[in-house]
Amino acid sequence: MTITCAIIDDEPLAAGLLESYAKKTPYLDLKGIYNSAILAMKDLRDDPVQLLFLDVQMPELSGLEFAKILPRTTMVIFTTAFPQYAIEGYKVNAIDYLLKPISYEDFMRSVDKALEWLSLSMKQDAYKRDRFMLVKIDYKLQRISLDDILYVEGDKDYVSFVMKNGEKVSTMMSLKKLEYFLPKPEFLRTHRSYIVHMPEAQLIDRFRIVFGDVYIPISEHYKMAVEDFLDQHTLA
Amino acid sequence: MNKRLVVLLHVAMWSIMFLGPVSFLRSGSMTMAQFLLFSVSPLFMMVVFYMNYLWLTPRCFVRGKHRYYLLWNVLMVVCLGVFLHYSMVIAHDVFDVPVPRRLTKLETVSYIMHDIFTLAVSAAVATGIVLALRWQHNEEARLAAEAAKTEAELKNLRSQINPHFLLNTLNNIYALTAIDQTKAQEAIQQLSKLLRHMLYDNQEPYVALQDEIQFLENYVSLMKIRLSQDVDVTFVKNVRDPYQKVAPLLFISLVENAFKHGISPTEHSFVHITMLEDGAQLRVTIENSYHPKTELDRSGHGIGLNQVRQRLDLAYPSRYNWQKGVSEDGKTYTSQITIIL
């Protein structure tokens, strides 16, 4: 997997350093280096890159302002000499920020973060599109169709998929991570230990979701999202 | 005021008060009894005066206890006024000084009122003196504090290194080490010299012109590594006496500002610095393309122009001329300082 990237920094040396780092990283495909956000604007909107190294303090148009008008698919890593901008950076959905002077180790750590982010979102997309996932069970991969899931039960390091045919498939994974992969609001967390495939819920009884003789609780913490879903689908 | 002088002044004043009436007497006709009689009134005034001078004004009035102050004064002045009148009457009898005639009631009241008024004036004068002295004292203290503050500020300004400049330069040198090591070494040497000038040479009230020029050159070189090649930066100098003494760090803020406001990444930019010295005058001209920046950019906090003005006033009072402004087409900003050496 390669990631397309670009660099914007008004100081040529700062841009040069990042350029040298990007070039020695095999899976980074450097598409452009710009000395100002204004010069980069057209290119990056017509032909978005996946990853952008963006300086915060620049004359005319600052990195923070520029990040707001970027396509949503572009991941931003801010570069700055002043850490007070970091918090503002996260407000515009930066995945990371690099404090100057930037070493190659710092750079790689941020790029790894971007990679992880990218693979997560690609998986998300794939599961949503193809309606199945492959689950590791004892060195084997088993196909699980999203449409066949009733609910998922979490227990420490394991999650168990409870399927329509009564089968139970367990794999090593945290419920929290799984929650992130599954499309929402089709799959909703209702409790610390449960994710429910909402269209399969047959009966809601005193605010518990009933599957046969299993009652799945809805905890206070997750109540809001579940209530919204139920309200939207309630005939009244 | 000197303490002895104050005592002398008080003595002199009261001498006039006591001895004044004596001169009105026809020569030689003064008896001891008469003198004592004339002394009663000033004596009472003295009591009222010093009560106010030493106690009521500094302890009550100044501390905001105005009611207390007023009450005491009224009580004191009225009692002493009445007492003064009757003691005079008795004194006339005792010393057997002839009284013109018996006083009517109206006359008695008016005499008492007159005595009260005299004593009240005495109290007012005492309070006035105390307040005036206090005010003068406070004013002096305030001015001294202000002067000390200004001096501390100037000292602080002189030794100030713009932390953003330092940080940005170090970051750029870091990048340079990965790209061009020879240039990185040069830059580190320039930064080291620049810091030495700011930290040590700068402690002197005056430095050699060539040192100051060297300092500015180092600054300009370090700024240049941060800029793209397209920016046109020149530094022209024409100096007759390189050892001419000048006040240190006068022009750095202006150069800093030129880079701060003169560089645009999208438009043609230049910074032109000229230094001319002919033995009589030093003329420094700084020109830059004018691109006012947005508020968010805070990379180069310059020391304000006001402070440059303050430093010039301090080092070259009415011996300098400073012209600055944007050209008519709004594209060039020029700042020119001429100093008579």
Coordinates of C-alpha atoms in Angstrom, one line a residue, chain A residues 6-160:
Chain A
A6 CA 2.1 16.6 -0.1
I7 CA 4.1 19.1 1.9
I8 CA 3.2 22.7 2.6
D9 CA 5.7 24.9 4.5
D10 CA 6.7 28.5 3.8
E11 CA 10.2 27.8 4.9
P12 CA 12.1 26.0 2.1
L13 CA 14.4 24.2 4.5
A14 CA 11.6 22.8 6.6
A15 CA 9.9 21.6 3.4
G16 CA 13.2 20.3 2.2
L17 CA 13.7 18.2 5.3
L18 CA 10.3 16.6 5.1
E19 CA 10.9 16.0 1.4
S20 CA 14.0 14.1 2.2
Y21 CA 12.1 12.1 4.8
A22 CA 9.2 11.3 2.4
K23 CA 11.6 10.2 -0.3
K24 CA 13.4 7.7 1.9
T25 CA 10.1 6.2 3.0
P26 CA 9.2 3.6 0.4
Y27 CA 5.4 3.6 0.8
L28 CA 5.1 7.4 0.6
D29 CA 4.4 8.8 -2.8
L30 CA 5.2 12.5 -2.7
K31 CA 3.0 14.4 -5.1
G32 CA 4.0 18.0 -4.4
I33 CA 5.9 20.6 -2.3
Y34 CA 4.4 24.0 -1.8
N35 CA 5.7 27.2 -0.2
S36 CA 2.3 28.5 0.5
A37 CA -1.2 27.2 1.1
I38 CA -2.5 29.5 -1.6
L39 CA -0.3 27.9 -4.2
A40 CA -1.3 24.4 -3.1
M41 CA -5.0 25.1 -2.9
K42 CA -6.0 24.3 -6.5
D43 CA -3.9 21.1 -6.8
L44 CA -5.0 19.7 -3.5
R45 CA -8.7 20.3 -4.2
D46 CA -8.7 19.1 -7.8
D47 CA -6.5 16.1 -7.1
P48 CA -6.6 15.3 -3.3
V49 CA -3.7 13.6 -1.7
Q50 CA -4.3 11.1 1.1
L51 CA -1.8 12.7 3.5
L52 CA -0.7 16.3 3.9
F53 CA 2.1 17.7 6.0
L54 CA 0.9 21.2 6.8
D55 CA 2.8 24.0 8.5
V56 CA 0.7 26.0 10.9
Q57 CA 2.3 29.5 10.8
M58 CA 2.3 30.7 7.3
P59 CA 1.7 34.2 6.0
E60 CA -1.5 35.0 4.0
L61 CA -3.2 31.7 4.8
S62 CA -2.4 29.7 7.9
G63 CA -2.3 25.9 8.0
L64 CA -5.3 25.9 10.5
E65 CA -7.4 27.9 8.1
F66 CA -6.3 25.9 5.1
A67 CA -7.2 22.6 6.8
K68 CA -10.8 23.6 7.1
I69 CA -11.2 23.9 3.3
L70 CA -9.5 20.6 2.5
P71 CA -11.4 17.6 1.2
R72 CA -12.4 15.3 4.1
T73 CA -10.5 12.4 2.6
T74 CA -7.2 14.1 3.2
M75 CA -5.5 13.3 6.4
V76 CA -3.6 16.2 7.9
I77 CA -0.4 16.1 10.0
F78 CA 0.4 19.6 11.3
T79 CA 4.0 20.7 11.6
T80 CA 4.7 23.6 14.0
A81 CA 7.4 25.0 16.2
F82 CA 4.8 26.1 18.7
P83 CA 2.9 23.4 20.7
Q84 CA 0.0 25.8 21.6
Y85 CA -1.3 25.2 18.1
A86 CA -1.6 21.5 18.6
I87 CA -4.9 21.6 20.4
E88 CA -6.4 23.8 17.8
G89 CA -5.1 21.4 15.2
Y90 CA -7.1 18.5 16.6
K91 CA -10.2 20.7 16.3
V92 CA -9.9 20.5 12.6
N93 CA -9.4 16.8 12.6
A94 CA -5.6 16.5 12.3
I95 CA -4.5 12.9 12.8
D96 CA -1.3 14.1 14.4
Y97 CA 1.1 17.0 14.8
L98 CA 4.9 17.2 14.6
L99 CA 6.8 19.6 16.7
K100 CA 9.8 21.2 14.9
P101 CA 12.7 20.3 14.7
I102 CA 11.3 17.0 13.3
S103 CA 13.4 13.9 13.4
Y104 CA 12.9 11.0 11.1
E105 CA 11.7 8.9 14.0
D106 CA 9.0 11.5 14.8
F107 CA 8.1 11.6 11.2
M108 CA 7.7 7.8 10.9
R109 CA 5.6 7.6 14.0
S110 CA 3.2 10.1 12.5
V111 CA 3.2 8.3 9.2
D112 CA 2.5 5.0 10.9
K113 CA -0.4 6.6 12.6
A114 CA -1.7 7.7 9.2
L115 CA -1.2 4.2 7.8
E116 CA -3.2 2.6 10.7
W117 CA -5.9 5.2 10.2
L118 CA -6.1 4.6 6.5
S119 CA -6.2 0.8 6.8
L120 CA -9.0 1.1 9.4
S121 CA -11.1 3.3 7.2
M122 CA -10.4 1.1 4.2
K123 CA -11.6 -1.9 6.2
Q124 CA -14.6 0.0 7.4
D125 CA -15.5 0.7 3.8
A126 CA -14.9 -2.8 2.6
Y127 CA -17.1 -4.4 5.3
K128 CA -19.9 -1.9 4.6
R129 CA -19.7 -2.5 0.9
D130 CA -19.3 -6.3 0.7
R131 CA -21.4 -7.1 3.8
F132 CA -19.0 -9.6 5.2
M133 CA -15.8 -9.9 7.3
L134 CA -13.2 -12.6 7.8
V135 CA -12.6 -13.6 11.4
K136 CA -9.5 -15.4 12.7
I137 CA -10.3 -18.5 14.6
D138 CA -7.4 -20.8 15.5
Y139 CA -5.2 -20.0 12.5
K140 CA -8.2 -20.2 10.2
L141 CA -10.3 -17.5 8.6
Q142 CA -14.0 -17.8 8.8
R143 CA -16.4 -15.7 6.8
I144 CA -19.1 -13.9 8.7
S145 CA -21.9 -12.2 6.9
L146 CA -23.0 -9.0 8.5
D147 CA -26.6 -9.8 7.7
D148 CA -26.5 -13.0 9.7
I149 CA -25.4 -11.4 12.9
L150 CA -28.0 -11.0 15.7
Y151 CA -25.7 -9.5 18.3
V152 CA -22.1 -9.6 19.6
E153 CA -21.1 -10.3 23.1
G154 CA -17.8 -9.1 24.5
D155 CA -15.8 -10.8 27.2
K156 CA -12.4 -9.3 28.1
D157 CA -10.2 -10.1 25.1
Y158 CA -12.8 -12.1 23.2
V159 CA -15.9 -11.2 21.2
S160 CA -18.6 -13.8 20.3

